[in-house]
Amino acid sequence: EPEVTQTPSHQVTQMGQEVILRCVPISNHLYFYWYRQILGQKVEFLVSFYNNEISEKSEIFDDQFSVERPDGSNFTLKIRSTKLEDSAMYFCASSDDRGSYEQYFGPGTRLTVT
Amino acid sequence: GENVEQHPSTLSVQEGDSAVIKCTYSDSASNYFPWYKQELGKRPQLIIDIRSNVGEKKDQRIAVTLNKTAKHFSLHITETQPEDSAVYFCAATYTGGFKTIFGAGTRLFVKA
């Protein structure tokens, strides 16, 4: 069964550094999402992406965040200048456009900002 | 802004008993309501979902009900088993842009 994949599984970075989290959505999916989950807390929506543009974004997704689909398979989340409070698990998800709204989640990237 | 309230935060049941988790959403435009199970250190996994034009849906031991007027939806798990122990999240989505708001989660313990 096809799965969403994410790399790296764990990223450690220093405060103020830029990080790029990478995702490979399921190949025939057209909707892509990023979520974050601070340890022990709820899943928080960051952004949805369709047809090469952002569909919706949350208040968390400020100017420090950006998303890109650089080619036909990857979907990336960039954080320009990381803060301690950006430490969280980041999940990518994807869904198709054929009437099923189910979002398939990747395994996550644990980001630790020191 | 949009909000999803979820109760209870913790639920402990005896194996074989039923478990009920309740959620309330604020955005009347929400039209898709998934439920996720998340085990420790793992990704959220969809266990059941319901659309706004349906009042109830069942899949084996799991059922979900939706009251659009009251903006309430609930998850019912019958004949609980120890492997049902996990954190359960409700969510509300407006499929116009697929912004999905999650509840705070319910930690379910099923005692053998």
PDB file of N, CA, C and O in Angstrom, chain A residues 3-4 31 33 35 37 41-43 45 48 55-59 89 91 95 99-103 105-107, chain B residues 2-4 31-32 36 38 41-44 46 49 51 89 93-95 97-105:
ATOM      1  N   GLU A   3       2.462   4.831   0.765  1.00  0.00           N
ATOM      2  CA  GLU A   3       2.524   5.580   2.015  1.00  0.00           C
ATOM      3  C   GLU A   3       3.172   6.932   1.775  1.00  0.00           C
ATOM      4  O   GLU A   3       3.977   7.105   0.855  1.00  0.00           O
ATOM      5  N   VAL A   4       2.863   7.881   2.641  1.00  0.00           N
ATOM      6  CA  VAL A   4       3.560   9.155   2.668  1.00  0.00           C
ATOM      7  C   VAL A   4       4.876   8.938   3.420  1.00  0.00           C
ATOM      8  O   VAL A   4       4.892   8.281   4.468  1.00  0.00           O
ATOM      9  N   TYR A  31      -3.684  16.968  -2.968  1.00  0.00           N
ATOM     10  CA  TYR A  31      -3.772  17.879  -1.836  1.00  0.00           C
ATOM     11  C   TYR A  31      -2.676  17.504  -0.844  1.00  0.00           C
ATOM     12  O   TYR A  31      -2.475  16.323  -0.553  1.00  0.00           O
ATOM     13  N   TYR A  33      -0.557  18.674   2.973  1.00  0.00           N
ATOM     14  CA  TYR A  33      -0.762  19.374   4.233  1.00  0.00           C
ATOM     15  C   TYR A  33       0.479  19.240   5.114  1.00  0.00           C
ATOM     16  O   TYR A  33       1.213  18.260   5.027  1.00  0.00           O
ATOM     17  N   TYR A  35       1.222  19.576   9.371  1.00  0.00           N
ATOM     18  CA  TYR A  35       0.716  19.727  10.727  1.00  0.00           C
ATOM     19  C   TYR A  35       1.910  19.688  11.668  1.00  0.00           C
ATOM     20  O   TYR A  35       2.966  19.141  11.339  1.00  0.00           O
ATOM     21  N   GLN A  37       2.849  18.870  15.999  1.00  0.00           N
ATOM     22  CA  GLN A  37       2.341  18.377  17.280  1.00  0.00           C
ATOM     23  C   GLN A  37       3.441  18.538  18.309  1.00  0.00           C
ATOM     24  O   GLN A  37       4.461  17.821  18.253  1.00  0.00           O
ATOM     25  N   GLN A  41       0.730  17.241  23.129  1.00  0.00           N
ATOM     26  CA  GLN A  41      -0.378  18.153  22.841  1.00  0.00           C
ATOM     27  C   GLN A  41      -1.137  17.718  21.587  1.00  0.00           C
ATOM     28  O   GLN A  41      -0.886  16.650  21.032  1.00  0.00           O
ATOM     29  N   LYS A  42      -2.058  18.556  21.160  1.00  0.00           N
ATOM     30  CA  LYS A  42      -2.893  18.168  20.023  1.00  0.00           C
ATOM     31  C   LYS A  42      -2.176  18.425  18.705  1.00  0.00           C
ATOM     32  O   LYS A  42      -1.162  19.108  18.645  1.00  0.00           O
ATOM     33  N   VAL A  43      -2.726  17.855  17.654  1.00  0.00           N
ATOM     34  CA  VAL A  43      -2.228  18.087  16.304  1.00  0.00           C
ATOM     35  C   VAL A  43      -2.737  19.459  15.845  1.00  0.00           C
ATOM     36  O   VAL A  43      -3.928  19.759  15.974  1.00  0.00           O
ATOM     37  N   PHE A  45      -3.006  22.263  12.709  1.00  0.00           N
ATOM     38  CA  PHE A  45      -2.939  22.509  11.267  1.00  0.00           C
ATOM     39  C   PHE A  45      -2.001  23.681  10.990  1.00  0.00           C
ATOM     40  O   PHE A  45      -2.066  24.719  11.653  1.00  0.00           O
ATOM     41  N   SER A  48      -2.515  23.982   4.033  1.00  0.00           N
ATOM     42  CA  SER A  48      -2.934  23.050   2.991  1.00  0.00           C
ATOM     43  C   SER A  48      -2.517  23.629   1.638  1.00  0.00           C
ATOM     44  O   SER A  48      -2.449  24.856   1.480  1.00  0.00           O
ATOM     45  N   SER A  55      -3.856  26.715  -0.059  1.00  0.00           N
ATOM     46  CA  SER A  55      -5.311  26.818   0.011  1.00  0.00           C
ATOM     47  C   SER A  55      -5.747  27.504   1.304  1.00  0.00           C
ATOM     48  O   SER A  55      -6.587  28.391   1.300  1.00  0.00           O
ATOM     49  N   GLU A  56      -5.183  27.030   2.403  1.00  0.00           N
ATOM     50  CA  GLU A  56      -5.501  27.584   3.714  1.00  0.00           C
ATOM     51  C   GLU A  56      -4.239  27.548   4.568  1.00  0.00           C
ATOM     52  O   GLU A  56      -3.384  26.708   4.388  1.00  0.00           O
ATOM     53  N   LYS A  57      -4.145  28.475   5.507  1.00  0.00           N
ATOM     54  CA  LYS A  57      -3.058  28.434   6.472  1.00  0.00           C
ATOM     55  C   LYS A  57      -3.579  28.910   7.818  1.00  0.00           C
ATOM     56  O   LYS A  57      -4.572  29.642   7.898  1.00  0.00           O
ATOM     57  N   SER A  58      -2.905  28.465   8.878  1.00  0.00           N
ATOM     58  CA  SER A  58      -3.329  28.850  10.215  1.00  0.00           C
ATOM     59  C   SER A  58      -2.512  30.053  10.691  1.00  0.00           C
ATOM     60  O   SER A  58      -1.563  30.483  10.026  1.00  0.00           O
ATOM     61  N   GLU A  59      -2.872  30.525  11.876  1.00  0.00           N
ATOM     62  CA  GLU A  59      -2.174  31.677  12.458  1.00  0.00           C
ATOM     63  C   GLU A  59      -0.720  31.308  12.788  1.00  0.00           C
ATOM     64  O   GLU A  59       0.145  32.169  12.857  1.00  0.00           O
ATOM     65  N   MET A  89       6.873  17.639  16.626  1.00  0.00           N
ATOM     66  CA  MET A  89       6.796  16.647  15.556  1.00  0.00           C
ATOM     67  C   MET A  89       6.038  17.304  14.412  1.00  0.00           C
ATOM     68  O   MET A  89       4.967  17.896  14.641  1.00  0.00           O
ATOM     69  N   PHE A  91       4.151  16.636  10.890  1.00  0.00           N
ATOM     70  CA  PHE A  91       3.565  15.609  10.050  1.00  0.00           C
ATOM     71  C   PHE A  91       3.159  16.208   8.710  1.00  0.00           C
ATOM     72  O   PHE A  91       2.540  17.272   8.651  1.00  0.00           O
ATOM     73  N   SER A  95      -3.942  13.882   0.312  1.00  0.00           N
ATOM     74  CA  SER A  95      -5.234  13.281  -0.015  1.00  0.00           C
ATOM     75  C   SER A  95      -5.480  13.450  -1.507  1.00  0.00           C
ATOM     76  O   SER A  95      -4.854  14.290  -2.165  1.00  0.00           O
ATOM     77  N   GLY A  99     -13.046  12.580  -4.316  1.00  0.00           N
ATOM     78  CA  GLY A  99     -14.234  12.458  -3.475  1.00  0.00           C
ATOM     79  C   GLY A  99     -13.985  11.910  -2.092  1.00  0.00           C
ATOM     80  O   GLY A  99     -14.827  12.066  -1.216  1.00  0.00           O
ATOM     81  N   SER A 100     -12.820  11.257  -1.868  1.00  0.00           N
ATOM     82  CA  SER A 100     -12.494  10.813  -0.514  1.00  0.00           C
ATOM     83  C   SER A 100     -11.720  11.917   0.167  1.00  0.00           C
ATOM     84  O   SER A 100     -10.733  12.410  -0.376  1.00  0.00           O
ATOM     85  N   TYR A 101     -12.129  12.333   1.321  1.00  0.00           N
ATOM     86  CA  TYR A 101     -11.427  13.398   2.029  1.00  0.00           C
ATOM     87  C   TYR A 101     -10.335  12.861   2.954  1.00  0.00           C
ATOM     88  O   TYR A 101      -9.686  13.641   3.645  1.00  0.00           O
ATOM     89  N   GLU A 102     -10.146  11.558   2.960  1.00  0.00           N
ATOM     90  CA  GLU A 102      -9.193  10.970   3.905  1.00  0.00           C
ATOM     91  C   GLU A 102      -7.793  11.504   3.670  1.00  0.00           C
ATOM     92  O   GLU A 102      -7.289  11.493   2.545  1.00  0.00           O
ATOM     93  N   GLN A 103      -7.150  11.948   4.741  1.00  0.00           N
ATOM     94  CA  GLN A 103      -5.778  12.412   4.691  1.00  0.00           C
ATOM     95  C   GLN A 103      -4.870  11.306   5.219  1.00  0.00           C
ATOM     96  O   GLN A 103      -5.117  10.758   6.289  1.00  0.00           O
ATOM     97  N   PHE A 105      -1.335  10.338   6.644  1.00  0.00           N
ATOM     98  CA  PHE A 105      -0.234  10.999   7.342  1.00  0.00           C
ATOM     99  C   PHE A 105       1.087  10.251   7.136  1.00  0.00           C
ATOM    100  O   PHE A 105       1.126   9.017   7.104  1.00  0.00           O
ATOM    101  N   GLY A 106       2.160  11.029   7.054  1.00  0.00           N
ATOM    102  CA  GLY A 106       3.497  10.452   7.079  1.00  0.00           C
ATOM    103  C   GLY A 106       3.908  10.145   8.511  1.00  0.00           C
ATOM    104  O   GLY A 106       3.190  10.487   9.456  1.00  0.00           O
ATOM    105  N   PRO A 107       5.095   9.531   8.698  1.00  0.00           N
ATOM    106  CA  PRO A 107       5.550   9.127  10.028  1.00  0.00           C
ATOM    107  C   PRO A 107       6.040  10.282  10.889  1.00  0.00           C
ATOM    108  O   PRO A 107       6.248  10.120  12.087  1.00  0.00           O
TER     109      PRO A 107
ATOM    110  N   GLU B   2     -11.718  29.315  14.621  1.00  0.00           N
ATOM    111  CA  GLU B   2     -12.326  27.993  14.701  1.00  0.00           C
ATOM    112  C   GLU B   2     -11.787  27.237  15.911  1.00  0.00           C
ATOM    113  O   GLU B   2     -10.622  27.384  16.284  1.00  0.00           O
ATOM    114  N   ASN B   3     -12.652  26.411  16.495  1.00  0.00           N
ATOM    115  CA  ASN B   3     -12.264  25.669  17.678  1.00  0.00           C
ATOM    116  C   ASN B   3     -13.015  24.343  17.723  1.00  0.00           C
ATOM    117  O   ASN B   3     -14.152  24.251  17.241  1.00  0.00           O
ATOM    118  N   VAL B   4     -12.360  23.317  18.252  1.00  0.00           N
ATOM    119  CA  VAL B   4     -12.997  22.029  18.498  1.00  0.00           C
ATOM    120  C   VAL B   4     -12.735  21.649  19.956  1.00  0.00           C
ATOM    121  O   VAL B   4     -11.573  21.550  20.363  1.00  0.00           O
ATOM    122  N   ASN B  31     -17.630  20.514   7.249  1.00  0.00           N
ATOM    123  CA  ASN B  31     -18.505  19.538   6.615  1.00  0.00           C
ATOM    124  C   ASN B  31     -17.905  18.127   6.561  1.00  0.00           C
ATOM    125  O   ASN B  31     -18.459  17.227   5.929  1.00  0.00           O
ATOM    126  N   TYR B  32     -16.776  17.930   7.221  1.00  0.00           N
ATOM    127  CA  TYR B  32     -16.144  16.609   7.240  1.00  0.00           C
ATOM    128  C   TYR B  32     -15.510  16.432   8.597  1.00  0.00           C
ATOM    129  O   TYR B  32     -14.789  17.321   9.082  1.00  0.00           O
ATOM    130  N   TYR B  36      -9.230  10.192  14.651  1.00  0.00           N
ATOM    131  CA  TYR B  36      -7.919   9.573  14.530  1.00  0.00           C
ATOM    132  C   TYR B  36      -7.542   8.889  15.834  1.00  0.00           C
ATOM    133  O   TYR B  36      -7.867   9.360  16.925  1.00  0.00           O
ATOM    134  N   GLN B  38      -4.080   7.682  17.808  1.00  0.00           N
ATOM    135  CA  GLN B  38      -2.639   7.884  17.786  1.00  0.00           C
ATOM    136  C   GLN B  38      -2.002   7.120  18.938  1.00  0.00           C
ATOM    137  O   GLN B  38      -2.283   7.387  20.105  1.00  0.00           O
ATOM    138  N   GLY B  41       4.202   7.890  19.945  1.00  0.00           N
ATOM    139  CA  GLY B  41       5.309   8.012  18.995  1.00  0.00           C
ATOM    140  C   GLY B  41       4.947   7.716  17.553  1.00  0.00           C
ATOM    141  O   GLY B  41       5.825   7.680  16.686  1.00  0.00           O
ATOM    142  N   LYS B  42       3.654   7.507  17.300  1.00  0.00           N
ATOM    143  CA  LYS B  42       3.245   7.147  15.935  1.00  0.00           C
ATOM    144  C   LYS B  42       2.431   8.270  15.285  1.00  0.00           C
ATOM    145  O   LYS B  42       2.046   9.234  15.937  1.00  0.00           O
ATOM    146  N   ARG B  43       2.164   8.098  14.017  1.00  0.00           N
ATOM    147  CA  ARG B  43       1.351   9.065  13.295  1.00  0.00           C
ATOM    148  C   ARG B  43      -0.126   8.872  13.623  1.00  0.00           C
ATOM    149  O   ARG B  43      -0.538   7.771  13.980  1.00  0.00           O
ATOM    150  N   PRO B  44      -0.958   9.918  13.463  1.00  0.00           N
ATOM    151  CA  PRO B  44      -2.411   9.734  13.604  1.00  0.00           C
ATOM    152  C   PRO B  44      -2.918   8.826  12.493  1.00  0.00           C
ATOM    153  O   PRO B  44      -2.509   8.954  11.328  1.00  0.00           O
ATOM    154  N   LEU B  46      -6.477   7.366  10.712  1.00  0.00           N
ATOM    155  CA  LEU B  46      -7.923   7.536  10.590  1.00  0.00           C
ATOM    156  C   LEU B  46      -8.626   6.236  10.972  1.00  0.00           C
ATOM    157  O   LEU B  46      -8.262   5.164  10.495  1.00  0.00           O
ATOM    158  N   ASP B  49     -14.759   8.260   9.738  1.00  0.00           N
ATOM    159  CA  ASP B  49     -15.071   9.659   9.417  1.00  0.00           C
ATOM    160  C   ASP B  49     -16.540   9.774   9.040  1.00  0.00           C
ATOM    161  O   ASP B  49     -17.203   8.776   8.756  1.00  0.00           O
ATOM    162  N   ARG B  51     -19.430  12.627   7.060  1.00  0.00           N
ATOM    163  CA  ARG B  51     -19.670  13.874   6.341  1.00  0.00           C
ATOM    164  C   ARG B  51     -20.934  14.537   6.869  1.00  0.00           C
ATOM    165  O   ARG B  51     -21.787  13.879   7.467  1.00  0.00           O
ATOM    166  N   PHE B  89      -8.279  11.548  18.686  1.00  0.00           N
ATOM    167  CA  PHE B  89      -8.521  12.952  18.321  1.00  0.00           C
ATOM    168  C   PHE B  89      -9.720  13.046  17.397  1.00  0.00           C
ATOM    169  O   PHE B  89      -9.813  12.299  16.411  1.00  0.00           O
ATOM    170  N   THR B  93     -13.284  19.646   9.545  1.00  0.00           N
ATOM    171  CA  THR B  93     -12.665  20.171   8.321  1.00  0.00           C
ATOM    172  C   THR B  93     -13.703  20.875   7.462  1.00  0.00           C
ATOM    173  O   THR B  93     -14.832  20.392   7.317  1.00  0.00           O
ATOM    174  N   TYR B  94     -13.304  21.999   6.881  1.00  0.00           N
ATOM    175  CA  TYR B  94     -14.102  22.610   5.825  1.00  0.00           C
ATOM    176  C   TYR B  94     -13.415  22.239   4.518  1.00  0.00           C
ATOM    177  O   TYR B  94     -12.267  22.629   4.272  1.00  0.00           O
ATOM    178  N   THR B  95     -14.088  21.434   3.693  1.00  0.00           N
ATOM    179  CA  THR B  95     -13.426  20.889   2.507  1.00  0.00           C
ATOM    180  C   THR B  95     -13.270  21.906   1.386  1.00  0.00           C
ATOM    181  O   THR B  95     -12.758  21.579   0.322  1.00  0.00           O
ATOM    182  N   GLY B  97     -11.221  24.417   1.703  1.00  0.00           N
ATOM    183  CA  GLY B  97      -9.784  24.644   1.697  1.00  0.00           C
ATOM    184  C   GLY B  97      -9.033  23.593   2.476  1.00  0.00           C
ATOM    185  O   GLY B  97      -7.810  23.609   2.554  1.00  0.00           O
ATOM    186  N   PHE B  98      -9.769  22.671   3.095  1.00  0.00           N
ATOM    187  CA  PHE B  98      -9.200  21.574   3.877  1.00  0.00           C
ATOM    188  C   PHE B  98      -8.429  22.049   5.096  1.00  0.00           C
ATOM    189  O   PHE B  98      -7.459  21.404   5.506  1.00  0.00           O
ATOM    190  N   LYS B  99      -8.880  23.132   5.698  1.00  0.00           N
ATOM    191  CA  LYS B  99      -8.318  23.507   6.997  1.00  0.00           C
ATOM    192  C   LYS B  99      -8.950  22.600   8.037  1.00  0.00           C
ATOM    193  O   LYS B  99     -10.176  22.522   8.152  1.00  0.00           O
ATOM    194  N   THR B 100      -8.116  21.861   8.761  1.00  0.00           N
ATOM    195  CA  THR B 100      -8.595  20.851   9.704  1.00  0.00           C
ATOM    196  C   THR B 100      -8.221  21.261  11.112  1.00  0.00           C
ATOM    197  O   THR B 100      -7.043  21.473  11.408  1.00  0.00           O
ATOM    198  N   ILE B 101      -9.216  21.388  11.969  1.00  0.00           N
ATOM    199  CA  ILE B 101      -8.988  21.744  13.366  1.00  0.00           C
ATOM    200  C   ILE B 101      -9.195  20.491  14.217  1.00  0.00           C
ATOM    201  O   ILE B 101     -10.249  19.853  14.130  1.00  0.00           O
ATOM    202  N   PHE B 102      -8.185  20.181  15.027  1.00  0.00           N
ATOM    203  CA  PHE B 102      -8.236  19.005  15.885  1.00  0.00           C
ATOM    204  C   PHE B 102      -8.707  19.366  17.280  1.00  0.00           C
ATOM    205  O   PHE B 102      -8.452  20.477  17.782  1.00  0.00           O
ATOM    206  N   GLY B 103      -9.363  18.411  17.932  1.00  0.00           N
ATOM    207  CA  GLY B 103      -9.625  18.523  19.359  1.00  0.00           C
ATOM    208  C   GLY B 103      -8.360  18.240  20.145  1.00  0.00           C
ATOM    209  O   GLY B 103      -7.338  17.836  19.580  1.00  0.00           O
ATOM    210  N   ALA B 104      -8.452  18.429  21.446  1.00  0.00           N
ATOM    211  CA  ALA B 104      -7.275  18.309  22.318  1.00  0.00           C
ATOM    212  C   ALA B 104      -6.877  16.864  22.592  1.00  0.00           C
ATOM    213  O   ALA B 104      -5.795  16.616  23.119  1.00  0.00           O
ATOM    214  N   GLY B 105      -7.753  15.915  22.245  1.00  0.00           N
ATOM    215  CA  GLY B 105      -7.415  14.509  22.418  1.00  0.00           C
ATOM    216  C   GLY B 105      -8.014  13.906  23.676  1.00  0.00           C
ATOM    217  O   GLY B 105      -8.232  14.594  24.678  1.00  0.00           O
TER     218      GLY B 105
END
